[in-house]
Tab-separated table of C-alpha atoms in Angstrom:
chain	number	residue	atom	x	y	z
B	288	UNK	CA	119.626	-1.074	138.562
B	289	UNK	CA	119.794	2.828	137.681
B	290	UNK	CA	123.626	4.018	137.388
B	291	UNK	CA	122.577	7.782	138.759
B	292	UNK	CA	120.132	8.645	141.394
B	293	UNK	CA	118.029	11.757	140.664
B	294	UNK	CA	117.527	14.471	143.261
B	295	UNK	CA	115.007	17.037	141.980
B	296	UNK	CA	113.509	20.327	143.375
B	297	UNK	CA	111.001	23.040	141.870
B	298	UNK	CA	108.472	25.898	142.601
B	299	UNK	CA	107.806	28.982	142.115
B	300	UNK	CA	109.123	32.004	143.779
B	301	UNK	CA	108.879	32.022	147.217
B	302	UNK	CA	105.901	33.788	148.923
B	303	UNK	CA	106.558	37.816	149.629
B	304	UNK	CA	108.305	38.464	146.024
B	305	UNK	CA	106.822	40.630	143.436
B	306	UNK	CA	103.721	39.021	141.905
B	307	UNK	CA	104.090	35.067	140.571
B	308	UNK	CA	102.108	35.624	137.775
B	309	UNK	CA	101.789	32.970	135.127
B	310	UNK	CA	104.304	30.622	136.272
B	311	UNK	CA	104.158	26.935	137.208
B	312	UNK	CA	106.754	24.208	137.986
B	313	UNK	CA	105.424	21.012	138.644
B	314	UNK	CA	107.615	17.660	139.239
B	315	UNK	CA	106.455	13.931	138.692
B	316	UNK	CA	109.044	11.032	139.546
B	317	UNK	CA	107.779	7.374	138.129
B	318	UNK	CA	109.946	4.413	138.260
B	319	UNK	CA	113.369	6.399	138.833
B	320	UNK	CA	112.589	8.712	136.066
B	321	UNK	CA	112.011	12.167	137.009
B	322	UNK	CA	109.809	14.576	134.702
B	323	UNK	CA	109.225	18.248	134.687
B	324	UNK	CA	106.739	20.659	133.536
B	325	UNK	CA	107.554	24.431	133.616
B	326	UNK	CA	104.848	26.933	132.409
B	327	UNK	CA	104.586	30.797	131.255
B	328	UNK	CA	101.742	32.661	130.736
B	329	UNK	CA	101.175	36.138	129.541
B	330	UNK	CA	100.042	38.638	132.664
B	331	UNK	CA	100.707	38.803	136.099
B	332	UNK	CA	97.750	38.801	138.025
B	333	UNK	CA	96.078	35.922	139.773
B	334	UNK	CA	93.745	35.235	136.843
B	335	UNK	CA	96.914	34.489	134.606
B	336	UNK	CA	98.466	31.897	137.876
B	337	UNK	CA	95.130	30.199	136.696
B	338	UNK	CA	95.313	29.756	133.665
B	339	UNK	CA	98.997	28.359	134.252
B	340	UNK	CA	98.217	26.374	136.726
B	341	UNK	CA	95.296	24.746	134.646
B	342	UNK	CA	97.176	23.949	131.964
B	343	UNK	CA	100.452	22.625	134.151
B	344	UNK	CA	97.828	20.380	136.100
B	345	UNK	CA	96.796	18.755	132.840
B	346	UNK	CA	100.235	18.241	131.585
B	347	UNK	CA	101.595	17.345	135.078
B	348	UNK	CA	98.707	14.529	134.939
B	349	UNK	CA	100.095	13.514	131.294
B	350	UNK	CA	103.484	13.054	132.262
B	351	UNK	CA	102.649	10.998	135.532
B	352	UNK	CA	100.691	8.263	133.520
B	353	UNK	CA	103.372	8.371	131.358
B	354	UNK	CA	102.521	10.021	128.168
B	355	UNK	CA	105.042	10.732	125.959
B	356	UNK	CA	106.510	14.417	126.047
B	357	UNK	CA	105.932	14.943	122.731
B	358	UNK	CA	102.495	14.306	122.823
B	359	UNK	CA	102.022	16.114	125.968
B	360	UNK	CA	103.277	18.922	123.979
B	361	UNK	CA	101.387	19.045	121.593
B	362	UNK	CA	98.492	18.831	123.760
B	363	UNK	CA	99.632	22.006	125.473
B	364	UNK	CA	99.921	23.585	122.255
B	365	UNK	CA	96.169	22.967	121.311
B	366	UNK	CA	95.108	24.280	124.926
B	367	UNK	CA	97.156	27.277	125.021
B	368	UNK	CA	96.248	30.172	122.879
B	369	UNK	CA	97.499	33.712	122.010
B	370	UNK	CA	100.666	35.110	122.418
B	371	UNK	CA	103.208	34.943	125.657
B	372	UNK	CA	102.524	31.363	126.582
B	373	UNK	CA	105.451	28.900	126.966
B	374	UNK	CA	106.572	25.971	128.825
B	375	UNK	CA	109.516	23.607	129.035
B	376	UNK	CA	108.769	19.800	129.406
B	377	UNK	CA	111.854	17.713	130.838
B	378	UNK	CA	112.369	14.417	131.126
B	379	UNK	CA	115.526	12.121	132.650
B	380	UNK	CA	115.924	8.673	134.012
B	381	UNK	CA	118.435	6.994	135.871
B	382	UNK	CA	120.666	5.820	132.729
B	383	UNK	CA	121.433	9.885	132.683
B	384	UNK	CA	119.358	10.393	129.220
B	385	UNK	CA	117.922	13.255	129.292
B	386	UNK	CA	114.829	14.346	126.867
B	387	UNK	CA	112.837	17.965	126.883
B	388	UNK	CA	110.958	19.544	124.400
B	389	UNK	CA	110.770	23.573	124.372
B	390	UNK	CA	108.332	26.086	123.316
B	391	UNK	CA	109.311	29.988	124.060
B	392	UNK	CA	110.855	29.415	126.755
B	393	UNK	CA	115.012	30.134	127.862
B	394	UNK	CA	116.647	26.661	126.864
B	395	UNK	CA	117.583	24.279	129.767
B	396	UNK	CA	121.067	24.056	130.888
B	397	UNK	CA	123.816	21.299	132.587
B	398	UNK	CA	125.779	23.153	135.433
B	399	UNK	CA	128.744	21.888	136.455
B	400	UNK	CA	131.350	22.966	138.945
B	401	UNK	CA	132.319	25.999	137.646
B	402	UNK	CA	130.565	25.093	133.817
B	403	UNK	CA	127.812	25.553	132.091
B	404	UNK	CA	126.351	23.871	128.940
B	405	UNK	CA	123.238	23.378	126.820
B	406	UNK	CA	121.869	20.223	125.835
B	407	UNK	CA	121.817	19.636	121.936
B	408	UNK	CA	118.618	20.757	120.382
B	409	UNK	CA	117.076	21.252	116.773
B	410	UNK	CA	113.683	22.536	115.506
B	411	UNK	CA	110.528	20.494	115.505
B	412	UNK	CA	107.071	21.319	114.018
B	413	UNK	CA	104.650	20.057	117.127
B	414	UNK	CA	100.903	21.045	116.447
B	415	UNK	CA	101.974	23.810	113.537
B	416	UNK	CA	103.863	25.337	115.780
B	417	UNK	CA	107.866	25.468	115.948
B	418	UNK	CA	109.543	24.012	118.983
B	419	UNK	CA	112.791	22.913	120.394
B	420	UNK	CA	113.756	19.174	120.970
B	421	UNK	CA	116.822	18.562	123.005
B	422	UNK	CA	118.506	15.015	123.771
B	423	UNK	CA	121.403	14.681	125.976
B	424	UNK	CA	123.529	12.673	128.945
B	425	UNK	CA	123.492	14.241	132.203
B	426	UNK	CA	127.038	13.641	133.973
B	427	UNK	CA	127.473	12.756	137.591
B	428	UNK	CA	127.222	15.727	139.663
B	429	UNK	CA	125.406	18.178	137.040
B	430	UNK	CA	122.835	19.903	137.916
B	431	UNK	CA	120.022	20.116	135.405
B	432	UNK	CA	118.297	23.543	135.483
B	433	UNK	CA	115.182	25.479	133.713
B	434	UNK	CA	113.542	28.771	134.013
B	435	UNK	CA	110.125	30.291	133.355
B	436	UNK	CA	110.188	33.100	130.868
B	437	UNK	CA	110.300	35.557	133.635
B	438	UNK	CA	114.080	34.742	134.114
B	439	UNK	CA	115.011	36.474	131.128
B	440	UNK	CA	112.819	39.354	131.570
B	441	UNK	CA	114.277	40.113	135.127
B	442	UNK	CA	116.910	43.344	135.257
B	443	UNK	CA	120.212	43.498	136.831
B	444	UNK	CA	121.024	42.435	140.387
B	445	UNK	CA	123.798	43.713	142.463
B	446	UNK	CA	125.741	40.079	142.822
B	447	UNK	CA	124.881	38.983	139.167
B	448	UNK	CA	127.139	40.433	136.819
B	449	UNK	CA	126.304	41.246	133.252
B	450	UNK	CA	122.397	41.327	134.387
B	451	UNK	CA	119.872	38.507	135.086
B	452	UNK	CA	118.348	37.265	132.020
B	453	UNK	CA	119.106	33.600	131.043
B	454	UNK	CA	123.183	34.383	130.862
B	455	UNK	CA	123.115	36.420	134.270
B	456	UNK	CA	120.898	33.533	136.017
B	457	UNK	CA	123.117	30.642	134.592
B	458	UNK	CA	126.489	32.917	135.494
B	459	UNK	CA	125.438	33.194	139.281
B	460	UNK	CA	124.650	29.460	139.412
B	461	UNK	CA	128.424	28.429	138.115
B	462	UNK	CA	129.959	30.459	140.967
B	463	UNK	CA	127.264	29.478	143.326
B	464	UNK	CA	127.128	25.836	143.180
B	465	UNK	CA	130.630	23.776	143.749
B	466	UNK	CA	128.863	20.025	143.542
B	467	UNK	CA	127.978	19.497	147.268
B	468	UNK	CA	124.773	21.110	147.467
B	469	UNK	CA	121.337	19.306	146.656
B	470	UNK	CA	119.130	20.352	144.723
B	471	UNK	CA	116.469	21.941	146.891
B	472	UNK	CA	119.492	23.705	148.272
B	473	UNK	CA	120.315	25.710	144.828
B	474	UNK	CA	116.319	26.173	144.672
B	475	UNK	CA	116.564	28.105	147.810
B	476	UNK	CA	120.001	29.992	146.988
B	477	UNK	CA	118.857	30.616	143.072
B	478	UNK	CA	115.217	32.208	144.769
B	479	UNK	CA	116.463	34.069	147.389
B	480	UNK	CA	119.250	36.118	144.376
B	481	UNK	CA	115.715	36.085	142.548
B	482	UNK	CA	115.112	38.117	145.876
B	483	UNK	CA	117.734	40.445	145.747
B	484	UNK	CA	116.547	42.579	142.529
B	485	UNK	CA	116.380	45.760	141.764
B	486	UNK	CA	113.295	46.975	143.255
B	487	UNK	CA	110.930	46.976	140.243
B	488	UNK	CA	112.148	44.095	138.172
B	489	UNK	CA	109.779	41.510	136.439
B	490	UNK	CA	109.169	38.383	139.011
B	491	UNK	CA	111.732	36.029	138.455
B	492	UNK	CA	108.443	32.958	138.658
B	493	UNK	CA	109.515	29.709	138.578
B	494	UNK	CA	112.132	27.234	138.025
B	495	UNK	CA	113.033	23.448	138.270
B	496	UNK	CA	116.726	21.765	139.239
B	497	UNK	CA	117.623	18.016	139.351
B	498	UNK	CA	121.035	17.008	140.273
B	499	UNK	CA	122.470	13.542	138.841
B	500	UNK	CA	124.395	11.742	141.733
B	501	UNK	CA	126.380	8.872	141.543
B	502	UNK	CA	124.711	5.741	143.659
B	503	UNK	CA	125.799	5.742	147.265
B	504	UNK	CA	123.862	2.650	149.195
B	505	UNK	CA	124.017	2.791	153.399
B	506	UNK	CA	123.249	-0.219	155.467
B	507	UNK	CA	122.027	1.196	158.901
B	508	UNK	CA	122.174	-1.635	161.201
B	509	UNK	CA	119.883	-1.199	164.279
B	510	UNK	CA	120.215	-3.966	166.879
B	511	UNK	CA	122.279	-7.213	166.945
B	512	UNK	CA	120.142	-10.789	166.111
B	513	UNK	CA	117.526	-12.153	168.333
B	514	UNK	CA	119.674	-15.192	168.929
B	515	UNK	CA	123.576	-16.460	168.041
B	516	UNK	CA	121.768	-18.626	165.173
B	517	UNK	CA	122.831	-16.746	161.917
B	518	UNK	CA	125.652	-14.074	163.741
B	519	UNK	CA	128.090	-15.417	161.457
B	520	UNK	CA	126.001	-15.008	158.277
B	521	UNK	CA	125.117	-11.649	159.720
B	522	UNK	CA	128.179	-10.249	160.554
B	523	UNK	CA	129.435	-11.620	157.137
B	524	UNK	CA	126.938	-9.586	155.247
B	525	UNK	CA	127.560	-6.468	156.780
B	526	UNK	CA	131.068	-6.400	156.436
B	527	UNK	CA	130.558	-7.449	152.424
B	528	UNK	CA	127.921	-5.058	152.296
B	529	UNK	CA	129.475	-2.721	148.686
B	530	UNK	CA	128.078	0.934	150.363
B	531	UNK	CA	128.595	2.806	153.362
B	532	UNK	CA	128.065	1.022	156.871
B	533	UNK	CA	126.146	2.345	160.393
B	534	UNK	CA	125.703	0.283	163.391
B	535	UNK	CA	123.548	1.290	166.141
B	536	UNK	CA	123.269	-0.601	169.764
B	537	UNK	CA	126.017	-1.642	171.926
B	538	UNK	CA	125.142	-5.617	171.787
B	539	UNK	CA	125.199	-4.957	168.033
B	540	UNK	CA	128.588	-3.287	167.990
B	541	UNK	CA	130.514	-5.835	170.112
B	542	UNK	CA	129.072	-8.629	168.257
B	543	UNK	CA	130.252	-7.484	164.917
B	544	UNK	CA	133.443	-6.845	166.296
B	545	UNK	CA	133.705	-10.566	167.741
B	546	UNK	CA	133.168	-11.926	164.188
B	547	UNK	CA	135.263	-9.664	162.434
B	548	UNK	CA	138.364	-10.908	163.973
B	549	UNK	CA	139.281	-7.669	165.734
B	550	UNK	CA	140.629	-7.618	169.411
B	551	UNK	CA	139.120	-6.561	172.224
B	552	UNK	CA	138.848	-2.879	172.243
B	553	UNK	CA	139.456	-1.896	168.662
B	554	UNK	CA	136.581	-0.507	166.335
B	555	UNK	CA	134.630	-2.321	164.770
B	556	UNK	CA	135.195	-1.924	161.062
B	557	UNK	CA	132.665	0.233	159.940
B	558	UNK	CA	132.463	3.725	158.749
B	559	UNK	CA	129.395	4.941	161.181
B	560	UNK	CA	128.950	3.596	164.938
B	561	UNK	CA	126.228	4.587	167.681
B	562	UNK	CA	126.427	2.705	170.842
B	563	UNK	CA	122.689	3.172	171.145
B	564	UNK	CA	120.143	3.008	168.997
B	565	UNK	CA	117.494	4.432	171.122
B	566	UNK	CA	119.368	7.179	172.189
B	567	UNK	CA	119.716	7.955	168.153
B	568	UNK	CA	115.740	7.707	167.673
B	569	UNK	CA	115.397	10.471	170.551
B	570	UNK	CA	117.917	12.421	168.872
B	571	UNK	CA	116.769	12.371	165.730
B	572	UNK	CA	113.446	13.313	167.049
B	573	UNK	CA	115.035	15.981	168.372
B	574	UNK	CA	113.796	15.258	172.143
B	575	UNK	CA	117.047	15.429	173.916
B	576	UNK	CA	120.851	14.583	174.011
B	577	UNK	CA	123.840	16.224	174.969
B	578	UNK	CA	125.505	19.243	172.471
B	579	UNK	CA	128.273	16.268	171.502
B	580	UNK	CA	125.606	13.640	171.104
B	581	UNK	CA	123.605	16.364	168.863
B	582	UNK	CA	126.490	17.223	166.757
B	583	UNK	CA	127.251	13.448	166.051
B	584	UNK	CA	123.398	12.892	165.112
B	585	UNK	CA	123.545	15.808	162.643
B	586	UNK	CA	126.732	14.123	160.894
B	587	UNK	CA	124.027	11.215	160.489
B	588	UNK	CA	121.849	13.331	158.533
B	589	UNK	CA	124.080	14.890	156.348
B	590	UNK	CA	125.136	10.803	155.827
B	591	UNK	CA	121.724	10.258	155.331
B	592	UNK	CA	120.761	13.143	152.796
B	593	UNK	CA	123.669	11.608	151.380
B	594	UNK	CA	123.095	8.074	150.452
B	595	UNK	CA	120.722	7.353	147.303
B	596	UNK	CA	119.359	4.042	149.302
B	597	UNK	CA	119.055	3.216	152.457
B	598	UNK	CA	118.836	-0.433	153.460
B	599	UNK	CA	118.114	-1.098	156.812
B	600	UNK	CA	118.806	-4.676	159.280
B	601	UNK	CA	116.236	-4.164	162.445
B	602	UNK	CA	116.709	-6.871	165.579
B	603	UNK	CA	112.807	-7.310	166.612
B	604	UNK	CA	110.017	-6.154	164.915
B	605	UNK	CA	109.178	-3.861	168.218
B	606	UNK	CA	110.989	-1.647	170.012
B	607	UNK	CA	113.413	1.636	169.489
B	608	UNK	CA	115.337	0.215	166.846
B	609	UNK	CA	111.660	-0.714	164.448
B	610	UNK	CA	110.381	2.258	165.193
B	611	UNK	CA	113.634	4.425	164.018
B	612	UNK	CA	113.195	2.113	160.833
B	613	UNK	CA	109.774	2.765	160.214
B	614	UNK	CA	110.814	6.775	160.884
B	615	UNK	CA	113.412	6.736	158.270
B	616	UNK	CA	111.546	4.521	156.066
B	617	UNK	CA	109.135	7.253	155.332
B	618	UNK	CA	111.001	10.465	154.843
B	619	UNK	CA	114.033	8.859	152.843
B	620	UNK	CA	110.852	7.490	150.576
B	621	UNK	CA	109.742	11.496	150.092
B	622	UNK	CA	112.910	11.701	148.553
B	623	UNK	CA	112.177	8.772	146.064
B	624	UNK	CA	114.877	7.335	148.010
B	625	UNK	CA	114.519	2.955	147.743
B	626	UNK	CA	114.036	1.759	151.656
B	627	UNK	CA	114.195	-1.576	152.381
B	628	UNK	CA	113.849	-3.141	156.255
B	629	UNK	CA	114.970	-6.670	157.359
B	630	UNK	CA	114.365	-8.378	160.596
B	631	UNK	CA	117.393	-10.853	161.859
């Protein structure tokens, strides 16, 4: 089993800003191990996002079927000719290892709360032409982060002191992120700085951030056994469940309570309780429910964004409680969070 989980997030600038230009980000995750391509290419006019985006679509294909990222490189480096062009290729996998390979663009860097640091590197000749490999252990909590060559091209911003460039960019992003946000969270926050430019500066393009989390496992519990054959077992394997634990559905809740020993009227022990599980699907549909019942149902999600893996015991294979399964199933699996769904 993987020791970190990887959260990733990357684009290019949002829509509205000053011209993209050459600049590509495109992000592959196969078998817990999340890869990166980030691209630069001279100009910025549409025929120049073309030729970038050409050329990230081929490696973006390499890296998915699991090519190597050295000979995805050099591929790239046959391909790409003429001055300006540059691209970043990063790799990392659930042991923390992390693996990129560098050609004119600003070197990756490992945020932490409050720290910076870059991984360790040395020159390579790829396809006659010099690059930089870099090979490194992400820590839990750091935030892996890379930049198209338009970063360090950028002038000064009001709230980045010192300037943007590489130095300026990595600066804002130690007093910006404190280790709760995700990373499609610091996308957002490092884009919309990107935003607040001088008027005139070079597009900030594109940029890629993956965050190395520490494996937090929920068991979501929706609905109490179809018959008192196996309550025992099941109440036993909650409470031994090694994660965080949700129960939803009254019958559910007071039958977990019975076999955990607990009198009448205490909580059951768990860390998460919903007396109804329909009620929650509704909710987190967003088709109803009180302001309380709403603000409860939004602590879920932040639980849920949360958790790394999400295992889930359903009591039919019909009804409110399969349905919210099914529901979660798929958008904690965009994520390339594991799901798994059992009947009792």
């Amino acid at each position: 089993m993987s020791r970190l989980f990887l959260e990733y997030s990357g684009g290019e600038a949002a829509p509205g800003s000053q011209g993209l230009g050459g600049c590509v980000c495109r992000v592959s995750r196969r078998r817990g191990r999340v890869r990166s391509v980030l691209l630069s290419c001279p100009g910025d006019d549409t025929a120049a996002q073309t030729v970038a985006a050409a050329c990230a679509s081929m490696a973006y294909g390499m890296l998915a079927g699991g090519a190597p990222l050295q000979g995805t490189a050099q591929a790239l480096l046959r391909n790409m000719e003429g001055d300006g062009y540059g691209f970043a290729l990063v790799e990392m996998d659930g042991q923390g290892h992390l693996r990129s390979v560098e050609y004119q663009m600003p070197a990756i860097a490992l945020v932490g709360r409050g720290k910076c640091r870059t991984p360790w590197g040395g020159e390579a000749v790829l396809a006659g032409h010099v690059a930089t490999l870099r090979e490194d252990q992400i820590r839990p909590g750091e935030l892996c982060c890379g930049f198209s060559q338009g970063i360090g091209r950028c002038g000064a911003g009001a709230a980045l002191p010192g300037g943007w460039g590489r130095q300026g960019a990595l600066a804002f992003l130690r007093q910006a992120y404190d280790g709760s946000q995700n990373a499609g969270q610091m996308k957002e926050l490092f884009f919309a700085a990107c935003r607040g430019l001088e008027q005139g500066a070079d597009p900030p393009g594109a940029a890629f951030f993956c965050r190395a989390k520490e494996p937090l496992p929920l068991l979501l519990v929706l609905g109490a056994p179809r018959s008192s054959q196996g309550a025992e077992a099941w109440a036993r394997g909650i409470l031994a469940f090694s994660g965080i634990r949700a129960v939803a559905g009254r019958q559910a809740v007071e039958m977990l309570q019975h076999y955990s020993g607990g009198a009448a009227g205490e909580k059951a022990p768990v860390e998460w309780i919903w007396p109804d599980e329909e009620a929650l699907q509704q909710l987190l549909a967003q088709t109803g429910g009180e302001p309380g019942e709403k603000e409860q149902t939004g602590k879920f999600w932040a639980l849920l964004e949360q958790c790394t893996s999400l295992r889930i015991l359903a009591g039919v294979q019909a009804g409110p409680g399969a349905r919210l399964a099914a529901q979660l199933s798929y958008r904690l699996s965009l994520q390339g969070k594991r799901v798994e769904i059992e009947y009792c």
